[in-house]
Amino acid sequence: MKDVLGTRVERYLRDHHVANLATCGHDGPWGAAVFYANDGYTLYFLSSPTSRHCLDLTDNPRVAVTIQENQVDWLAIKGVQIQGIAGKISGAEEEKARSLYGEKFPLVGLLAKAPAAIVQAMAKVSWYKVVPHRLYFIDNSLGLGHRDELALGLPDSGGKSGGNDGA
């Protein structure tokens, strides 16, 4: 049975649409906003394989991701912080991503009914996934700066758990 925190995180991921993806390549750090769909805590997104963030992934698959809404009330801030690995996918994994994405974004799921510009753009993209190694849920309604780490059950990647390391 999924714990309360895990359920809250999955609901939050399901209910939001845009992730801020941070990569680091030969030209240094870079950030890009991407629409995503999720399966549990794994995020799927599509993008041009020639975009800077996707080119960065070929050099360095380590990423950071944030998902949050725009708030002016500090005590209403909630969001997800992820540290993980991202990369291009294909085959059955790509089909799964397409299906999840189509459910979340029906315009993309029903390409036969989509405007020509969307169909043309979709022909040029590649599919990617982000697998979290560390995941935090921020909820300032529980106290300013409140952040809980979600135990993902993955082997330790060398980092220390807990603390506010800006992941």
Short mmCIF file of C-alpha atoms in Angstrom, two decimals:
data_model
loop_
_atom_site.label_atom_id
_atom_site.label_comp_id
_atom_site.label_asym_id
_atom_site.label_seq_id
_atom_site.Cartn_x
_atom_site.Cartn_y
_atom_site.Cartn_z
CA MET A 1 0.00 0.00 0.00
CA LYS A 2 1.34 3.39 -1.01
CA ASP A 3 2.11 5.74 1.86
CA VAL A 4 0.46 9.16 2.23
CA LEU A 5 3.48 11.10 0.94
CA GLY A 6 3.80 8.88 -2.15
CA THR A 7 0.11 9.32 -2.92
CA ARG A 8 0.38 13.11 -2.55
CA VAL A 9 3.40 13.23 -4.86
CA GLU A 10 1.74 11.08 -7.54
CA ARG A 11 -1.42 13.23 -7.38
CA TYR A 12 0.68 16.39 -7.64
CA LEU A 13 2.56 15.04 -10.68
CA ARG A 14 -0.70 13.95 -12.33
CA ASP A 15 -2.36 17.34 -11.74
CA HIS A 16 0.47 19.48 -13.13
CA HIS A 17 1.75 19.75 -16.66
CA VAL A 18 5.08 21.59 -16.92
CA ALA A 19 8.42 20.50 -15.50
CA ASN A 20 11.50 22.69 -15.32
CA LEU A 21 14.36 20.50 -16.51
CA ALA A 22 17.95 21.42 -15.62
CA THR A 23 20.78 19.83 -17.58
CA CYS A 24 24.53 20.38 -17.79
CA GLY A 25 26.58 19.88 -20.92
CA HIS A 26 29.73 21.23 -22.54
CA ASP A 27 28.38 24.79 -22.47
CA GLY A 28 27.44 24.61 -18.78
CA PRO A 29 24.09 24.41 -16.99
CA TRP A 30 20.83 24.92 -18.85
CA GLY A 31 17.15 25.01 -17.97
CA ALA A 32 14.13 24.24 -20.12
CA ALA A 33 10.41 23.92 -19.47
CA VAL A 34 8.88 20.72 -20.85
CA PHE A 35 5.35 19.34 -20.80
CA TYR A 36 5.36 15.89 -19.19
CA ALA A 37 3.26 12.87 -18.38
CA ASN A 38 4.12 10.53 -15.54
CA ASP A 39 3.90 6.89 -14.61
CA GLY A 40 4.36 6.89 -10.86
CA TYR A 41 7.39 9.09 -10.27
CA THR A 42 8.92 8.57 -13.72
CA LEU A 43 8.41 11.51 -16.06
CA TYR A 44 8.09 11.30 -19.84
CA PHE A 45 8.53 14.25 -22.18
CA LEU A 46 9.07 14.93 -25.84
CA SER A 47 11.44 17.43 -27.34
CA SER A 48 13.55 18.17 -30.36
CA PRO A 49 16.66 15.98 -30.27
CA THR A 50 18.65 19.03 -31.42
CA SER A 51 17.52 21.23 -28.51
CA ARG A 52 20.25 22.21 -26.09
CA HIS A 53 18.75 20.27 -23.17
CA CYS A 54 18.45 17.07 -25.23
CA LEU A 55 21.99 17.44 -26.59
CA ASP A 56 23.15 17.92 -22.99
CA LEU A 57 21.58 14.55 -22.08
CA THR A 58 23.85 12.76 -24.55
CA ASP A 59 26.86 14.19 -22.68
CA ASN A 60 25.51 13.97 -19.15
CA PRO A 61 22.27 12.17 -18.25
CA ARG A 62 22.13 13.62 -14.71
CA VAL A 63 19.28 16.12 -14.35
CA ALA A 64 17.35 18.12 -11.81
CA VAL A 65 13.64 18.79 -12.23
CA THR A 66 11.20 21.06 -10.43
CA ILE A 67 7.44 21.16 -10.77
CA GLN A 68 5.41 23.86 -9.04
CA GLU A 69 2.68 26.39 -9.66
CA ASN A 70 3.24 30.12 -9.70
CA GLN A 71 2.48 31.45 -6.19
CA VAL A 72 2.71 34.85 -4.57
CA ASP A 73 1.75 33.51 -1.13
CA TRP A 74 4.85 31.86 0.31
CA LEU A 75 2.79 29.65 2.63
CA ALA A 76 0.86 28.25 -0.35
CA ILE A 77 4.00 27.06 -2.17
CA LYS A 78 4.01 23.36 -2.99
CA GLY A 79 6.16 21.51 -5.44
CA VAL A 80 8.34 18.57 -6.36
CA GLN A 81 12.13 18.51 -6.67
CA ILE A 82 13.76 15.60 -8.48
CA GLN A 83 17.34 14.54 -8.95
CA GLY A 84 17.71 11.74 -11.46
CA ILE A 85 18.81 10.35 -14.79
CA ALA A 86 17.23 11.23 -18.13
CA GLY A 87 17.62 9.79 -21.58
CA LYS A 88 16.06 9.11 -24.94
CA ILE A 89 13.66 6.17 -25.18
CA SER A 90 12.32 4.05 -28.04
CA GLY A 91 10.34 0.91 -28.77
CA ALA A 92 7.82 -0.29 -26.19
CA GLU A 93 8.95 2.37 -23.74
CA GLU A 94 8.26 5.10 -26.30
CA GLU A 95 4.83 3.62 -27.01
CA LYS A 96 4.05 3.69 -23.29
CA ALA A 97 5.17 7.34 -23.12
CA ARG A 98 3.04 8.24 -26.17
CA SER A 99 0.00 6.60 -24.58
CA LEU A 100 0.46 8.35 -21.21
CA TYR A 101 1.14 11.66 -22.94
CA GLY A 102 -1.92 11.25 -25.16
CA GLU A 103 -4.11 10.64 -22.11
CA LYS A 104 -2.83 13.78 -20.40
CA PHE A 105 -2.72 15.91 -23.56
CA PRO A 106 -5.56 14.72 -25.83
CA LEU A 107 -4.50 17.00 -28.68
CA VAL A 108 -1.29 14.97 -28.98
CA GLY A 109 -3.10 11.68 -28.43
CA LEU A 110 -5.52 12.34 -31.30
CA LEU A 111 -3.09 13.40 -34.01
CA ALA A 112 -5.62 12.58 -36.72
CA LYS A 113 -7.69 15.51 -35.41
CA ALA A 114 -4.78 17.80 -34.50
CA PRO A 115 -3.85 20.95 -36.44
CA ALA A 116 -1.25 20.41 -39.15
CA ALA A 117 1.38 22.38 -37.20
CA ILE A 118 1.09 19.92 -34.26
CA VAL A 119 1.32 16.89 -36.56
CA GLN A 120 4.41 18.33 -38.26
CA ALA A 121 6.05 19.16 -34.93
CA MET A 122 5.34 15.67 -33.54
CA ALA A 123 7.12 14.12 -36.53
CA LYS A 124 10.35 15.87 -35.48
CA VAL A 125 10.50 15.04 -31.77
CA SER A 126 12.12 12.30 -29.76
CA TRP A 127 10.82 10.87 -26.50
CA TYR A 128 12.67 11.00 -23.18
CA LYS A 129 12.19 9.85 -19.62
CA VAL A 130 13.44 11.02 -16.25
CA VAL A 131 13.99 8.35 -13.60
CA PRO A 132 14.23 9.95 -10.15
CA HIS A 133 17.01 8.92 -7.79
CA ARG A 134 15.94 11.45 -5.14
CA LEU A 135 12.57 13.13 -4.86
CA TYR A 136 11.32 15.77 -2.45
CA PHE A 137 7.87 17.23 -1.90
CA ILE A 138 7.77 20.84 -0.72
CA ASP A 139 4.69 22.00 1.20
CA ASN A 140 5.01 25.36 2.90
CA SER A 141 1.48 25.03 4.31
CA LEU A 142 3.12 22.66 6.84
CA GLY A 143 5.76 25.28 7.71
CA LEU A 144 7.91 27.66 5.72
CA GLY A 145 10.60 25.61 3.98
CA HIS A 146 8.95 22.25 4.80
CA ARG A 147 10.33 19.51 2.56
CA ASP A 148 9.90 15.74 2.82
CA GLU A 149 12.10 13.24 0.99
CA LEU A 150 10.21 10.39 -0.61
CA ALA A 151 12.01 7.06 -0.18
CA LEU A 152 12.23 5.62 -3.68
CA GLY A 153 13.71 2.27 -2.70
CA LEU A 154 16.67 2.72 -5.03
CA PRO A 155 20.27 1.92 -4.13
CA ASP A 156 22.07 4.89 -2.62
CA SER A 157 23.73 6.90 -5.38
CA GLY A 158 26.38 8.21 -3.05
CA GLY A 159 24.50 11.23 -1.73
CA LYS A 160 23.50 11.71 1.87
CA SER A 161 19.78 11.62 2.60
CA GLY A 162 17.92 14.43 4.29
CA GLY A 163 19.01 18.01 4.66
CA ASN A 164 18.33 20.92 2.38
CA ASP A 165 20.95 20.45 -0.29
CA GLY A 166 19.03 22.25 -3.00
CA ALA A 167 18.46 19.05 -4.97
#
